[in-house]
XYZ file of C-alpha atoms in Angstrom:
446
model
C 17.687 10.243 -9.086
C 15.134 7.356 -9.163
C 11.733 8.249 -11.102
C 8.663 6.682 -10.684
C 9.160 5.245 -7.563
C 6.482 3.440 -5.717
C 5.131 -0.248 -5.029
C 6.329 -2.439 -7.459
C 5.266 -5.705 -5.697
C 2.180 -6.741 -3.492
C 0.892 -9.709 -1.372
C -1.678 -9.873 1.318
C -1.982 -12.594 3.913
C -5.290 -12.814 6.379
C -6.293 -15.853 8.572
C -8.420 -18.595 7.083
C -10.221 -17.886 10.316
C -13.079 -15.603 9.981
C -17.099 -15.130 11.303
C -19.728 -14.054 9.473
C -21.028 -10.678 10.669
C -24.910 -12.105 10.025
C -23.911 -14.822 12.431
C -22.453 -12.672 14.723
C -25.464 -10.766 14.718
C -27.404 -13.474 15.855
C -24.979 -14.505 18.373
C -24.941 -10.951 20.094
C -28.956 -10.794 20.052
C -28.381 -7.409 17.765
C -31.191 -6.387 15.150
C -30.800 -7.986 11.702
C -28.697 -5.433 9.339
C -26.885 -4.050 12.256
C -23.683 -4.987 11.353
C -23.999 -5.764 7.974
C -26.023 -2.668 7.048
C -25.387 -0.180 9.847
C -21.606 -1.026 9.895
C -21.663 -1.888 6.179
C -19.273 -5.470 6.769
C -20.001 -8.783 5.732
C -16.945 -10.991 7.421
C -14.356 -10.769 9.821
C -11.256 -12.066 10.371
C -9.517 -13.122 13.616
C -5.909 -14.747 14.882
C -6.547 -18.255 16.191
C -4.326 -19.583 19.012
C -1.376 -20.379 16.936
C -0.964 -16.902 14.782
C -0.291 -12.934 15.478
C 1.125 -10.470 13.980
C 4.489 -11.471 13.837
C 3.647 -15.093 12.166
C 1.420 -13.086 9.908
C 4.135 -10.677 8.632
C 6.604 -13.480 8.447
C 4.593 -15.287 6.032
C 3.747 -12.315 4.161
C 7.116 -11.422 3.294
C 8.709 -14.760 2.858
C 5.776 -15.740 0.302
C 6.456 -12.241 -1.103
C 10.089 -12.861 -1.745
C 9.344 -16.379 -3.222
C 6.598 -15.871 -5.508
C 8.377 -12.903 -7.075
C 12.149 -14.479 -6.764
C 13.913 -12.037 -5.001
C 16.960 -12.360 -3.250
C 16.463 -11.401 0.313
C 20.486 -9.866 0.027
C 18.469 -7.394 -2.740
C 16.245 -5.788 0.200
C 18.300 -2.593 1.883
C 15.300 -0.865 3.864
C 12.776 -2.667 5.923
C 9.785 -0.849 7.681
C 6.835 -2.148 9.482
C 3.701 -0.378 10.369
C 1.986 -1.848 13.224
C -0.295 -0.424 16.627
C -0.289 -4.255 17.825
C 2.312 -4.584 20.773
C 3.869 -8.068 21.271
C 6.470 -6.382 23.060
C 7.116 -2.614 24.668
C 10.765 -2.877 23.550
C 11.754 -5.069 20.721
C 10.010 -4.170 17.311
C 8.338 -6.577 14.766
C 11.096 -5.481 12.300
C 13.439 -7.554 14.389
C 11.538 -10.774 14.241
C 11.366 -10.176 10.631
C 15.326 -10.440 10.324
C 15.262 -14.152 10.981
C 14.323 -14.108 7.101
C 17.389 -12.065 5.797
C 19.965 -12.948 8.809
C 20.028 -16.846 7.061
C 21.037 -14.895 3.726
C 23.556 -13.164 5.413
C 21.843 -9.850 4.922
C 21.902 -7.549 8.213
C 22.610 -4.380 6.764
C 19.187 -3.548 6.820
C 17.651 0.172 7.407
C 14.374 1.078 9.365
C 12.357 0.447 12.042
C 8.382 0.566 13.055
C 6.401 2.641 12.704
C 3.328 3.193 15.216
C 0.594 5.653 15.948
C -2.385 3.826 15.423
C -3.501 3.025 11.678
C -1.568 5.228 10.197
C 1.994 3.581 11.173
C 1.763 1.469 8.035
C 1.854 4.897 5.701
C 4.681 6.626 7.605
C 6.615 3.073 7.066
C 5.730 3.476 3.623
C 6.432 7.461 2.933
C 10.180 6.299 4.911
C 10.700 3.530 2.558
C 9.589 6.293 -0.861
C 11.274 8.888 0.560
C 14.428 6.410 0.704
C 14.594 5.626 -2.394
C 14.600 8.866 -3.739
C 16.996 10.001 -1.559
C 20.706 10.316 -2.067
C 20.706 7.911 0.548
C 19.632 5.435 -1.485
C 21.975 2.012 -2.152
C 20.198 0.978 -5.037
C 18.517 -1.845 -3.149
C 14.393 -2.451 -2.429
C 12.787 -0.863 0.421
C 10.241 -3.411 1.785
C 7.027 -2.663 3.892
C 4.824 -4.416 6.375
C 1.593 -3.640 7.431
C 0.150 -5.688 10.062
C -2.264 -6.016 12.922
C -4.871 -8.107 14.993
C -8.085 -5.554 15.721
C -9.800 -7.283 19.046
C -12.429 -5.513 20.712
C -13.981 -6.000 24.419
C -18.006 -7.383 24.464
C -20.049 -4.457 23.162
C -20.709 -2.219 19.589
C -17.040 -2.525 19.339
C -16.536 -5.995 18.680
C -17.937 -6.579 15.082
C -15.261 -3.692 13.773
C -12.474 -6.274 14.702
C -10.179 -7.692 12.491
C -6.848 -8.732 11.078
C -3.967 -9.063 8.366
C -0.506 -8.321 6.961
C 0.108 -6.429 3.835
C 3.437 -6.597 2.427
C 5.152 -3.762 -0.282
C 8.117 -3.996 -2.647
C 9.133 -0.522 -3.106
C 11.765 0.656 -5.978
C 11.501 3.176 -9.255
C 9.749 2.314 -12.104
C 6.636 1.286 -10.247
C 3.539 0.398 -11.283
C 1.982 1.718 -8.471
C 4.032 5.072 -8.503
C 3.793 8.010 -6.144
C 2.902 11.549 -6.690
C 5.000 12.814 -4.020
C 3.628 16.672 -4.483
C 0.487 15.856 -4.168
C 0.519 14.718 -0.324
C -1.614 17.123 2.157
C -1.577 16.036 6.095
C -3.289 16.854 9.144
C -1.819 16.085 12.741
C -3.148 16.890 16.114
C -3.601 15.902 19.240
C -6.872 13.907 20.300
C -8.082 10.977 22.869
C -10.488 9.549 20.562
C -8.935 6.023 20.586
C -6.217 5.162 22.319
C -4.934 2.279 24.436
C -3.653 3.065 27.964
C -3.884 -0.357 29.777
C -0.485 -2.527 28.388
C -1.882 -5.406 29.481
C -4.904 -5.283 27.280
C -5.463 -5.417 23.199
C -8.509 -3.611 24.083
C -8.311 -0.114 23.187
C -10.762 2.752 25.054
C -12.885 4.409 21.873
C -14.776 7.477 21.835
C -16.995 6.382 19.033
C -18.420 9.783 17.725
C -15.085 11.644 19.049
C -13.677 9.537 16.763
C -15.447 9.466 14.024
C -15.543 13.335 13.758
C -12.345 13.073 14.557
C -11.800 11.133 10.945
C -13.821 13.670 8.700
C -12.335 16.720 10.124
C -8.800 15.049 9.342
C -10.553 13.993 5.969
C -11.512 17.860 5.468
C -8.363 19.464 6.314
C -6.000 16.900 3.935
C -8.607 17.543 1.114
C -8.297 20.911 1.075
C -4.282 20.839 2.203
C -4.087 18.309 -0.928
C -6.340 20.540 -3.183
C -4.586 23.561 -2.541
C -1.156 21.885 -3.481
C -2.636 20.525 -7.003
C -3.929 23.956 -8.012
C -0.354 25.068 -7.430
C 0.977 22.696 -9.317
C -1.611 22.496 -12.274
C -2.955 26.058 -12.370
C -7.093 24.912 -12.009
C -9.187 23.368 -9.212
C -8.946 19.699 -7.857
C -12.211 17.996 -7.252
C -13.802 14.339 -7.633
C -13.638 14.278 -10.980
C -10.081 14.926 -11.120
C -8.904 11.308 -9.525
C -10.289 8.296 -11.278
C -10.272 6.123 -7.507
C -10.694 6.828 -4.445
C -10.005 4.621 -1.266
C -10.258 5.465 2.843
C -8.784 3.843 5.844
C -11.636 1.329 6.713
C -12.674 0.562 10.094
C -16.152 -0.450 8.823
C -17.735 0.322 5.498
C -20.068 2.754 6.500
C -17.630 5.425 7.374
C -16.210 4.737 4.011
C -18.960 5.470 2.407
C -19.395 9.108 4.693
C -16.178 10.090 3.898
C -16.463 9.696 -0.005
C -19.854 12.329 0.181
C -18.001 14.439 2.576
C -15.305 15.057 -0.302
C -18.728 16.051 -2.220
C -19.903 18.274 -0.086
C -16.214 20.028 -0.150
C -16.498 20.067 -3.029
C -19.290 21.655 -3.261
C -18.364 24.451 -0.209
C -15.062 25.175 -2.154
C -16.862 25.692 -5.757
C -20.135 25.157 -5.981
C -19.940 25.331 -10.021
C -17.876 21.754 -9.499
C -21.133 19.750 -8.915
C -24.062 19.186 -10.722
C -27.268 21.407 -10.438
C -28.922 18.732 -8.250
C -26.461 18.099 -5.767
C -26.255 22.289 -5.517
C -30.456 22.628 -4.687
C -29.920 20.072 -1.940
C -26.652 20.846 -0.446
C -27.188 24.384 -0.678
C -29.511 24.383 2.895
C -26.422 23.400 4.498
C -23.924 26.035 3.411
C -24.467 27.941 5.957
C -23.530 25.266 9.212
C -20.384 25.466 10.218
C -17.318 22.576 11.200
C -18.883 21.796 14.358
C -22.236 21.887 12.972
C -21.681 20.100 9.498
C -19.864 16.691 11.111
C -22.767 16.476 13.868
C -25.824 16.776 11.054
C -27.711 13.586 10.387
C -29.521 15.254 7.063
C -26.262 16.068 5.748
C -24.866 13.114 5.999
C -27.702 11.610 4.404
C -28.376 13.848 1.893
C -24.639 13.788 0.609
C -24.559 10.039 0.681
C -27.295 10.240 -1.737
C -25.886 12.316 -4.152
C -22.908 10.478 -3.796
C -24.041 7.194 -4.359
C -23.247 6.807 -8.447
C -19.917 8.430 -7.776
C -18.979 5.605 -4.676
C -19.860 3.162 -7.153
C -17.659 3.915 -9.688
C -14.680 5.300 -7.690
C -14.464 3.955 -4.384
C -16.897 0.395 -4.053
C -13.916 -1.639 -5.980
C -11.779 -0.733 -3.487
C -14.057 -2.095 -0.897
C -14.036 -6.191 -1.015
C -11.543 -7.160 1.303
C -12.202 -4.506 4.245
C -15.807 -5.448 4.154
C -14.593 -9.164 3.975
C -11.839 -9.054 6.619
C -12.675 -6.446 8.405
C -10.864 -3.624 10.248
C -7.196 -4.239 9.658
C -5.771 -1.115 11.221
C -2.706 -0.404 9.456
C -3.324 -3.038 7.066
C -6.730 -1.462 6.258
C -6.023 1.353 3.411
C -3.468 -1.130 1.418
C -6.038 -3.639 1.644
C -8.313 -1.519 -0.222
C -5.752 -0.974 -2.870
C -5.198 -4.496 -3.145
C -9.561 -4.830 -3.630
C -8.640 -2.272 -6.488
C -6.066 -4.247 -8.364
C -8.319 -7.396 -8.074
C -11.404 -6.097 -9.249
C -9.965 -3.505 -12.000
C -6.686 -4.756 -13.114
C -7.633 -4.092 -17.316
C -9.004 -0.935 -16.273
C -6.413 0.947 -14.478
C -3.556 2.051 -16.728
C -3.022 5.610 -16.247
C -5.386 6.270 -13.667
C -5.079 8.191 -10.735
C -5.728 6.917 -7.240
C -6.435 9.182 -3.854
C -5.905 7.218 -0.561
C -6.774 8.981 2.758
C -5.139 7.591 5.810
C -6.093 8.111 9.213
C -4.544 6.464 12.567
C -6.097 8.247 15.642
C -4.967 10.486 18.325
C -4.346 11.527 15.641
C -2.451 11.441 12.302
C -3.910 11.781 8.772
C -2.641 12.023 5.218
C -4.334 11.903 1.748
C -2.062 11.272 -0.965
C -1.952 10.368 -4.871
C -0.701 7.751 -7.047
C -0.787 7.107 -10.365
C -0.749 3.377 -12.185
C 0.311 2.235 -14.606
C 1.013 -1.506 -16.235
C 4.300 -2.191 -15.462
C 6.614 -5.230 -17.039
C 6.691 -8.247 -15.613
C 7.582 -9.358 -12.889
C 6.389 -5.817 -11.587
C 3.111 -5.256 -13.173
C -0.196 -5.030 -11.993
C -1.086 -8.449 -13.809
C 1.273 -10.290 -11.831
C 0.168 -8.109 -8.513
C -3.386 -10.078 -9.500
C -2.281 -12.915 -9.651
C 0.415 -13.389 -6.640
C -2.229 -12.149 -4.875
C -4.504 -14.179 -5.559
C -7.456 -12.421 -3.090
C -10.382 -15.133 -4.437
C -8.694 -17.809 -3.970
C -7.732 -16.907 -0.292
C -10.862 -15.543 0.470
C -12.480 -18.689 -0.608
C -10.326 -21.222 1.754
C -11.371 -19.524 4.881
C -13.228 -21.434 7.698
C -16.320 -20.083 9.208
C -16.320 -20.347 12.920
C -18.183 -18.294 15.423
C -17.635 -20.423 18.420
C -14.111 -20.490 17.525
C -14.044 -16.775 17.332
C -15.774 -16.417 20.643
C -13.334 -18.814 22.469
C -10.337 -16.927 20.994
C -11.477 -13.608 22.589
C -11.636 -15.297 26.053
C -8.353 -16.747 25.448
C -6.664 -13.672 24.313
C -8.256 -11.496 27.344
C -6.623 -13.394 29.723
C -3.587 -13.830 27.714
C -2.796 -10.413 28.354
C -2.967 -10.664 31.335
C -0.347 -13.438 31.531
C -2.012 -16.814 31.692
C -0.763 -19.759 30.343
C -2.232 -19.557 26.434
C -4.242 -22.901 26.135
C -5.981 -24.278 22.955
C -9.767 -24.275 23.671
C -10.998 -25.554 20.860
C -8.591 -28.062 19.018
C -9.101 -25.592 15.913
C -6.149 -24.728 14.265
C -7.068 -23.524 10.210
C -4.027 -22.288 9.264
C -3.223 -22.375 5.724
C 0.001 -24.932 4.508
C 3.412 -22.564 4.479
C 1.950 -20.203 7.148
C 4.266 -19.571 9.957
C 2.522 -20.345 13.120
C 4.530 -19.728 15.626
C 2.727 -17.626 17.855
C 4.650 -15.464 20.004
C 2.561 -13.818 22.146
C 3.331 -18.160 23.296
C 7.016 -17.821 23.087
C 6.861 -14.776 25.232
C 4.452 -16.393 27.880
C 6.458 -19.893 27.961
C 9.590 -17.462 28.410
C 8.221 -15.483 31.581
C 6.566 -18.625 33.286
C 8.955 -21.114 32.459
């Protein structure tokens, strides 16, 4: 049976295309800090005319299999999470063949995933759970992660975003999972959801949804807490996990979620905090659920006493959600990949919580534990195939841009001709960029 099986290979692609949330402030008349303090994001990043999610996973994988030399025949399992349709029928996975089919390769498991963010975990946990199966061929599993976050006019908007995150999975990982430690929440829930097929824009119950998140975030703690006690005979809290990272439509909720673990901890065992955080939590002990997710001093008074923690556990994780915004499925393994960039020396041995969340809703909060690896699967060469500075440093700032590309894509969907507005097209050199949301609209008029 394979051991130590988890993500032994990583790349993230996001368009070179992006607006700065400061300018998009000032574009939308908004209050200074409103996005950048009240949402807690500094950038976003958006799909020009030429790129979508399919050219975006495309180039993730095939710069994937270069930089790290693998032989597409070597790939047995390929599973994409993704909420963005292109089509009601044919999956992304399919598009995705065009890489292996020229290799000869079709004998290829797995399909996508979808149920809003969280499709990019269950393709994940199929691709694990693979591996360590007796089903297993001996071959990689391979996962995508990929989506275009557009929002109509309104609050919405500056919470867009977009990306594709790509996963080797085998044994021996660097990135290995702790499969009994996995606690998950499902129920059913219209807090986001997107009934109208001929729209990207999705109908959001903002603070449905965001309680939505923390009650998910509460149950998997404690489902996830429970389990480790089992396992290890003592109590699971903060200190217990050296990282922590969230599923990151904006920052701020990121940084609620990381004192709401706090305050658990606090409500489970009070002795697991310090004496401070005890005096001022202890007013609340007494609200209940209901009460607890809907309290503004709460919320602020945990943040507070969370604050030193966040900084140490969960702000490396944070670079490239606050710098490319919401990528939906994409969002949680971007923070991961923020992680390995910023800590790389630090992070041998360490163990990492992730909480996922896709609405309506599913939720799971998970462990993994790292470790160096050899090369070519080690966290050094993660860094540096990777290569998140560099990337993030090409992009092209371009709020008109961005603002023409949300007209065209509105009526788009609504099937009219796609035509290039602005003459723009950044698109980095080896990115595919053929967009098919095109293909499918020269194919149905022509």
């Amino acid at each position: 049976m394979a051991k130590n099986v988890g993500i032994l290979a990583m790349d993230i692609y996001f368009p070179p295309t992006c607006v700065q949330q400061e300018a998009l402030e000032a574009h939308d008349g908004a209050s200074k800090g409103k996005y950048t303090i009240g949402l807690g994001q500094e950038c976003m990043a958006f799909c020009s005319e030429v790129e979508d999610v399919i050219s975006m996973s495309l180039t993730a994988v095939t710069n994937l299999l270069e930089k790290y030399k693998i032989d597409p025949k070597q790939i047995g399992r390929l599973e994409v999470g993704s909420e963005t349709v292109i089509d009601k029928s044919k999956s992304i996975k399919t598009f995705l063949m065009q890489i292996f089919e020229k290799f000869g390769n079709t004998d290829i498991e797995g399909v996508d995933s979808t149920n809003a963010c969280y499709g990019g975990t269950a393709a994940l946990f199929n691709c694990v759970n693979w591996v360590e199966s007796s089903s297993w061929d001996g071959r990689y599993g391979l996962v995508v992660c990929t989506d275009s976050a557009v929002y109509a006019e309104g609050p919405a908007r500056p919470t867009g975003g977009a990306a594709a995150v790509v996963m080797l999975v085998g044994p021996d990982a660097p990135v290995a999972f702790e499969s009994k430690l996995r606690g998950s929440h499902m129920s059913h829930a219209y807090d986001f959801y997107k009934p109208n097929l001929a729209s990207e824009y999705p109908v959001v119950d903002g603070k449905l949804s965001q309680t939505c998140y923390l009650m998910a975030l509460d149950t998997c703690y404690k489902c996830l807490c429970s389990k480790y006690e089992k396992l290890e005979g003592k109590q699971f809290s903060l200190s217990n996990a050296d990282y922590f990272m969230f599923h990151s439509p904006y920052n701020k909720l990121v940084q609620k979620s990381f004192a709401r673990l706090l305050f658990n901890d606090f409500m489970r065992n009070a002795s697991s905090v310090d004496e401070a955080a005890k005096e001022k939590l202890g007013p609340f002990s007494t609200l209940s659920g209901d009460e607890s997710y809907q309290s503004r001093d709460l919320e602020k008074v945990s943040q507070q006493l969370a604050k030193p923690l966040y900084d140490a556990k969960v702000q490396p994780s944070t670079l490239i959600p606050k710098q490319v915004g919401n990528m939906y499925t994409a969002s949680l393994y971007a923070a991961l990949a923020s992680l390995i960039h910023n800590k790389h020396s630090e992070l041998d041995g360490k163990r990492v919580v992730l909480f996922s969340y896709g609405s309506g809703l599913t939720a799971t909060m998970f462990s993994l534990k790292l470790s160096e690896g050899h090369h070519p699967f080690s966290l050094s060469n993660i860094l540096s195939v990777m290569n998140v500075a560099g990337k993030l440093k090409s992009r092209h700032e371009v709020i008109l841009h961005f603002l023409q590309m949300c007209f065209v894509r509105y009526y788009v969907f609504f099937y009219i001709i796609l035509t290039r507005l602005s003459g723009i097209s950044h698109c980095i050199q080896s990115a595919y960029t053929d967009s098919c949301l095109e293909h499918f609209l020269l194919l149905v008029f022509f």
